[in-house]
């Protein structure tokens, strides 16, 4: 069975500060891992994904994440927060397999950015 | 190329009524997923469909919920005799579904169901 744990339901940073959102996963098979962002009253937008290629993955809007198998982690970072980064962020996992891939989501982390 | 479309965006129902949520996948996509997001929670998988077939409904409540994806037209998530606990955001995602070891899912804007 697969699961995702996001540490910290709320994270608050200053504009220009480092953003670090934590995600740990559990998977009995090699996983695909994802970070999605959700702005208020909108759908989910894919930030980045890990699909067994490079362990350091770069995404949109300056975000990146590193897959660490030994730590079963896939933390999301951004060097310098911007006010527009305020949103909810979801980490998700799906098994590496052909065919369909239902996503297992974490509970989400709400990021607040203050001046 | 239009994205995934869902309608209505907001739906209000009284207890005992039926709710019908529609999802039009992206052009060329033949696979549809439905997820539910309860307040203050992450998304939970409900059902996965291909055209005219339900492939995986392991996340669907056993009663009152059904889904279809007909040969023509949008995918429909139907909730009969709604209760207050059904109040949530329902998201649809579509994927191409063939020719790749991984099929990215593209999400619609969601339907926010409120049961009074």
mmCIF file of C-alpha atoms in Angstrom:
data_model
loop_
_atom_site.group_PDB
_atom_site.id
_atom_site.type_symbol
_atom_site.label_atom_id
_atom_site.label_comp_id
_atom_site.label_asym_id
_atom_site.label_seq_id
_atom_site.Cartn_x
_atom_site.Cartn_y
_atom_site.Cartn_z
ATOM 1 C CA UNK A 1 0.000 0.000 0.000
ATOM 2 C CA UNK A 2 1.121 3.544 -0.632
ATOM 3 C CA UNK A 3 0.703 6.638 1.492
ATOM 4 C CA UNK A 4 1.942 10.201 1.753
ATOM 5 C CA UNK A 5 2.619 12.280 4.848
ATOM 6 C CA UNK A 6 3.028 16.022 4.644
ATOM 7 C CA UNK A 7 4.590 17.461 7.773
ATOM 8 C CA UNK A 8 3.028 20.764 8.745
ATOM 9 C CA UNK A 9 -0.472 21.646 7.642
ATOM 10 C CA UNK A 10 0.447 25.351 7.685
ATOM 11 C CA UNK A 11 3.764 26.978 6.847
ATOM 12 C CA UNK A 12 4.402 30.700 6.992
ATOM 13 C CA UNK A 13 7.439 32.436 5.486
ATOM 14 C CA UNK A 14 8.537 35.956 4.753
ATOM 15 C CA UNK A 15 8.736 37.183 1.196
ATOM 16 C CA UNK A 16 12.218 36.371 -0.103
ATOM 17 C CA UNK A 17 12.799 33.575 2.411
ATOM 18 C CA UNK A 18 13.404 29.925 1.647
ATOM 19 C CA UNK A 19 10.342 27.754 1.176
ATOM 20 C CA UNK A 20 10.567 24.157 2.416
ATOM 21 C CA UNK A 21 7.527 21.910 2.323
ATOM 22 C CA UNK A 22 8.035 18.379 3.569
ATOM 23 C CA UNK A 23 6.716 15.170 2.077
ATOM 24 C CA UNK A 24 7.449 11.585 3.072
ATOM 25 C CA UNK A 25 6.026 8.641 1.245
ATOM 26 C CA UNK A 26 5.523 4.963 1.789
ATOM 27 C CA UNK A 27 5.563 2.629 -1.163
ATOM 28 C CA UNK A 28 6.241 -1.077 -1.662
ATOM 29 C CA UNK A 29 7.144 -0.503 -5.311
ATOM 30 C CA UNK A 30 9.167 2.221 -7.042
ATOM 31 C CA UNK A 31 7.002 5.305 -6.939
ATOM 32 C CA UNK A 32 6.202 8.215 -9.117
ATOM 33 C CA UNK A 33 5.988 11.369 -6.987
ATOM 34 C CA UNK A 34 4.326 14.696 -7.634
ATOM 35 C CA UNK A 35 3.773 18.122 -6.198
ATOM 36 C CA UNK A 36 0.598 19.993 -7.071
ATOM 37 C CA UNK A 37 -0.450 23.524 -6.192
ATOM 38 C CA UNK A 38 -4.029 24.620 -5.591
ATOM 39 C CA UNK A 39 -5.049 28.261 -5.527
ATOM 40 C CA UNK A 40 -8.318 29.177 -3.788
ATOM 41 C CA UNK A 41 -11.385 27.783 -5.529
ATOM 42 C CA UNK A 42 -9.336 26.376 -8.369
ATOM 43 C CA UNK A 43 -8.213 22.966 -9.557
ATOM 44 C CA UNK A 44 -4.793 21.433 -9.142
ATOM 45 C CA UNK A 45 -1.817 22.456 -11.200
ATOM 46 C CA UNK A 46 1.200 20.199 -11.556
ATOM 47 C CA UNK A 47 4.366 21.813 -10.202
ATOM 48 C CA UNK A 48 6.782 18.970 -10.859
ATOM 49 C CA UNK A 49 7.069 15.206 -10.999
ATOM 50 C CA UNK A 50 9.611 12.475 -10.337
ATOM 51 C CA UNK A 51 9.350 9.488 -12.663
ATOM 52 C CA UNK A 52 12.572 7.559 -11.959
ATOM 53 C CA UNK A 53 14.927 9.770 -13.932
ATOM 54 C CA UNK A 54 17.013 12.491 -12.259
ATOM 55 C CA UNK A 55 16.545 12.655 -8.491
ATOM 56 C CA UNK A 56 16.599 16.460 -8.454
ATOM 57 C CA UNK A 57 13.534 17.658 -10.270
ATOM 58 C CA UNK A 58 12.940 21.216 -11.371
ATOM 59 C CA UNK A 59 9.431 22.484 -11.820
ATOM 60 C CA UNK A 60 7.549 25.612 -12.678
ATOM 61 C CA UNK A 61 7.682 28.913 -10.812
ATOM 62 C CA UNK A 62 11.184 28.243 -9.452
ATOM 63 C CA UNK A 63 10.254 25.199 -7.382
ATOM 64 C CA UNK A 64 12.313 22.043 -7.178
ATOM 65 C CA UNK A 65 12.233 18.789 -5.251
ATOM 66 C CA UNK A 66 14.727 16.058 -4.509
ATOM 67 C CA UNK A 67 13.866 12.378 -4.392
ATOM 68 C CA UNK A 68 15.743 10.682 -1.542
ATOM 69 C CA UNK A 69 15.059 6.981 -1.507
ATOM 70 C CA UNK A 70 17.011 6.360 1.722
ATOM 71 C CA UNK A 71 14.826 8.893 3.536
ATOM 72 C CA UNK A 72 11.633 8.139 1.577
ATOM 73 C CA UNK A 73 11.283 11.878 1.117
ATOM 74 C CA UNK A 74 10.387 14.268 -1.666
ATOM 75 C CA UNK A 75 10.584 17.721 -0.107
ATOM 76 C CA UNK A 76 9.634 20.800 -2.129
ATOM 77 C CA UNK A 77 11.843 23.881 -2.019
ATOM 78 C CA UNK A 78 12.083 27.340 -3.480
ATOM 79 C CA UNK A 79 15.021 29.643 -2.688
ATOM 80 C CA UNK A 80 13.024 32.853 -2.451
ATOM 81 C CA UNK A 81 9.305 33.052 -1.684
ATOM 82 C CA UNK A 82 7.038 35.384 -3.583
ATOM 83 C CA UNK A 83 3.668 36.653 -2.450
ATOM 84 C CA UNK A 84 2.054 34.819 -5.378
ATOM 85 C CA UNK A 85 3.292 31.490 -3.958
ATOM 86 C CA UNK A 86 0.638 31.619 -1.246
ATOM 87 C CA UNK A 87 -1.517 28.578 -1.933
ATOM 88 C CA UNK A 88 -2.080 25.000 -0.829
ATOM 89 C CA UNK A 89 0.451 22.394 -1.887
ATOM 90 C CA UNK A 90 -0.181 18.690 -2.221
ATOM 91 C CA UNK A 91 2.324 15.883 -2.480
ATOM 92 C CA UNK A 92 1.107 12.744 -4.248
ATOM 93 C CA UNK A 93 2.387 9.267 -5.069
ATOM 94 C CA UNK A 94 1.441 6.606 -7.559
ATOM 95 C CA UNK A 95 3.049 3.243 -8.264
ATOM 96 C CA UNK A 96 5.451 2.925 -11.153
ATOM 97 C CA UNK A 97 3.453 0.943 -13.655
ATOM 98 C CA UNK A 98 2.061 1.061 -17.109
ATOM 99 C CA UNK A 99 -1.568 1.802 -17.641
ATOM 100 C CA UNK A 100 -3.425 3.910 -15.177
ATOM 101 C CA UNK A 101 -2.065 5.691 -12.141
ATOM 102 C CA UNK A 102 -4.474 6.692 -9.421
ATOM 103 C CA UNK A 103 -2.905 9.340 -7.259
ATOM 104 C CA UNK A 104 -2.609 9.068 -3.484
ATOM 105 C CA UNK A 105 -2.484 12.557 -1.991
ATOM 106 C CA UNK A 106 -1.173 13.935 1.251
ATOM 107 C CA UNK A 107 -3.384 16.151 3.395
ATOM 108 C CA UNK A 108 -1.808 19.303 2.025
ATOM 109 C CA UNK A 109 0.268 22.191 3.335
ATOM 110 C CA UNK A 110 -1.078 25.703 3.243
ATOM 111 C CA UNK A 111 1.704 28.184 2.520
ATOM 112 C CA UNK A 112 1.346 31.763 3.686
ATOM 113 C CA UNK A 113 3.795 34.424 2.512
ATOM 114 C CA UNK A 114 3.961 37.678 4.432
ATOM 115 C CA UNK A 115 5.731 40.910 3.522
ATOM 116 C CA UNK B 1 -6.684 22.990 -26.750
ATOM 117 C CA UNK B 2 -9.234 23.434 -24.015
ATOM 118 C CA UNK B 3 -8.457 21.931 -20.653
ATOM 119 C CA UNK B 4 -10.613 19.623 -18.583
ATOM 120 C CA UNK B 5 -14.049 21.148 -18.117
ATOM 121 C CA UNK B 6 -16.362 20.535 -15.225
ATOM 122 C CA UNK B 7 -19.841 21.799 -14.670
ATOM 123 C CA UNK B 8 -21.479 23.088 -12.761
ATOM 124 C CA UNK B 9 -18.747 24.828 -10.802
ATOM 125 C CA UNK B 10 -21.023 25.199 -7.803
ATOM 126 C CA UNK B 11 -24.014 23.029 -6.971
ATOM 127 C CA UNK B 12 -26.402 23.381 -4.061
ATOM 128 C CA UNK B 13 -28.735 20.545 -3.162
ATOM 129 C CA UNK B 14 -31.072 19.809 -0.300
ATOM 130 C CA UNK B 15 -30.796 16.545 1.588
ATOM 131 C CA UNK B 16 -32.406 13.724 -0.370
ATOM 132 C CA UNK B 17 -31.981 15.296 -3.796
ATOM 133 C CA UNK B 18 -29.761 14.017 -6.581
ATOM 134 C CA UNK B 19 -26.535 15.637 -7.717
ATOM 135 C CA UNK B 20 -25.101 15.190 -11.202
ATOM 136 C CA UNK B 21 -21.564 16.347 -11.861
ATOM 137 C CA UNK B 22 -20.196 16.468 -15.382
ATOM 138 C CA UNK B 23 -16.643 16.235 -16.657
ATOM 139 C CA UNK B 24 -15.470 16.761 -20.220
ATOM 140 C CA UNK B 25 -11.908 15.494 -20.632
ATOM 141 C CA UNK B 26 -9.273 17.157 -22.706
ATOM 142 C CA UNK B 27 -9.465 16.493 -26.415
ATOM 143 C CA UNK B 28 -7.919 13.161 -27.242
ATOM 144 C CA UNK B 29 -8.074 11.870 -23.659
ATOM 145 C CA UNK B 30 -9.954 8.652 -23.098
ATOM 146 C CA UNK B 31 -9.268 8.114 -19.397
ATOM 147 C CA UNK B 32 -11.070 9.905 -16.575
ATOM 148 C CA UNK B 33 -10.476 9.933 -12.833
ATOM 149 C CA UNK B 34 -12.743 11.371 -10.138
ATOM 150 C CA UNK B 35 -11.425 12.598 -6.803
ATOM 151 C CA UNK B 36 -13.197 14.062 -3.789
ATOM 152 C CA UNK B 37 -11.781 16.725 -1.504
ATOM 153 C CA UNK B 38 -13.484 17.068 1.845
ATOM 154 C CA UNK B 39 -12.992 20.343 3.740
ATOM 155 C CA UNK B 40 -9.461 20.716 5.097
ATOM 156 C CA UNK B 41 -8.345 17.415 3.554
ATOM 157 C CA UNK B 42 -6.410 16.200 0.555
ATOM 158 C CA UNK B 43 -7.960 14.646 -2.506
ATOM 159 C CA UNK B 44 -9.168 11.063 -2.301
ATOM 160 C CA UNK B 45 -9.446 8.818 -5.352
ATOM 161 C CA UNK B 46 -12.967 7.674 -6.127
ATOM 162 C CA UNK B 47 -13.141 6.026 -9.532
ATOM 163 C CA UNK B 48 -11.250 5.522 -12.774
ATOM 164 C CA UNK B 49 -13.054 5.080 -16.081
ATOM 165 C CA UNK B 50 -12.269 4.541 -19.696
ATOM 166 C CA UNK B 51 -14.820 5.056 -22.430
ATOM 167 C CA UNK B 52 -17.855 2.917 -21.525
ATOM 168 C CA UNK B 53 -15.959 1.020 -18.824
ATOM 169 C CA UNK B 54 -15.415 1.392 -15.087
ATOM 170 C CA UNK B 55 -11.892 0.129 -14.433
ATOM 171 C CA UNK B 56 -11.400 0.863 -10.743
ATOM 172 C CA UNK B 57 -14.124 2.034 -8.365
ATOM 173 C CA UNK B 58 -12.344 1.092 -5.171
ATOM 174 C CA UNK B 59 -12.733 4.606 -3.745
ATOM 175 C CA UNK B 60 -16.443 4.967 -4.387
ATOM 176 C CA UNK B 61 -18.888 4.701 -1.497
ATOM 177 C CA UNK B 62 -20.866 1.507 -1.921
ATOM 178 C CA UNK B 63 -24.237 3.200 -1.918
ATOM 179 C CA UNK B 64 -25.749 6.250 -3.626
ATOM 180 C CA UNK B 65 -22.689 6.993 -5.811
ATOM 181 C CA UNK B 66 -22.276 5.959 -9.421
ATOM 182 C CA UNK B 67 -20.156 7.041 -12.369
ATOM 183 C CA UNK B 68 -20.236 6.600 -16.101
ATOM 184 C CA UNK B 69 -18.235 7.636 -19.128
ATOM 185 C CA UNK B 70 -20.357 6.991 -22.211
ATOM 186 C CA UNK B 71 -19.066 6.616 -25.730
ATOM 187 C CA UNK B 72 -20.372 10.075 -26.518
ATOM 188 C CA UNK B 73 -20.535 12.945 -24.082
ATOM 189 C CA UNK B 74 -19.011 13.798 -20.732
ATOM 190 C CA UNK B 75 -18.310 11.600 -17.762
ATOM 191 C CA UNK B 76 -21.002 11.838 -15.089
ATOM 192 C CA UNK B 77 -20.648 11.389 -11.348
ATOM 193 C CA UNK B 78 -24.078 10.863 -9.845
ATOM 194 C CA UNK B 79 -24.922 11.080 -6.172
ATOM 195 C CA UNK B 80 -28.392 9.996 -5.179
ATOM 196 C CA UNK B 81 -30.191 11.102 -2.011
ATOM 197 C CA UNK B 82 -27.423 13.456 -0.971
ATOM 198 C CA UNK B 83 -26.552 13.936 2.687
ATOM 199 C CA UNK B 84 -24.646 16.765 4.368
ATOM 200 C CA UNK B 85 -21.511 14.635 4.484
ATOM 201 C CA UNK B 86 -21.409 14.667 0.679
ATOM 202 C CA UNK B 87 -20.563 18.379 0.743
ATOM 203 C CA UNK B 88 -17.124 18.569 -0.843
ATOM 204 C CA UNK B 89 -15.208 19.579 -3.929
ATOM 205 C CA UNK B 90 -15.257 16.953 -6.647
ATOM 206 C CA UNK B 91 -12.413 17.007 -9.128
ATOM 207 C CA UNK B 92 -12.116 15.275 -12.432
ATOM 208 C CA UNK B 93 -8.819 14.545 -14.147
ATOM 209 C CA UNK B 94 -8.162 13.139 -17.590
ATOM 210 C CA UNK B 95 -5.181 11.458 -19.210
ATOM 211 C CA UNK B 96 -4.270 10.225 -22.684
ATOM 212 C CA UNK B 97 -4.232 6.652 -21.476
ATOM 213 C CA UNK B 98 -2.101 4.910 -24.051
ATOM 214 C CA UNK B 99 1.332 4.766 -25.595
ATOM 215 C CA UNK B 100 3.281 5.700 -22.503
ATOM 216 C CA UNK B 101 4.456 4.126 -19.298
ATOM 217 C CA UNK B 102 3.182 7.144 -17.431
ATOM 218 C CA UNK B 103 0.074 9.111 -18.214
ATOM 219 C CA UNK B 104 -0.072 12.549 -16.656
ATOM 220 C CA UNK B 105 -3.393 13.572 -15.240
ATOM 221 C CA UNK B 106 -4.774 17.001 -16.006
ATOM 222 C CA UNK B 107 -7.251 18.357 -13.489
ATOM 223 C CA UNK B 108 -10.415 20.318 -14.001
ATOM 224 C CA UNK B 109 -11.460 23.270 -11.810
ATOM 225 C CA UNK B 110 -13.777 21.125 -9.706
ATOM 226 C CA UNK B 111 -17.430 21.175 -8.708
ATOM 227 C CA UNK B 112 -18.165 22.408 -5.221
ATOM 228 C CA UNK B 113 -21.207 20.617 -3.872
ATOM 229 C CA UNK B 114 -23.050 22.041 -0.900
ATOM 230 C CA UNK B 115 -25.811 20.016 0.709
ATOM 231 C CA UNK B 116 -28.235 22.017 2.837
#
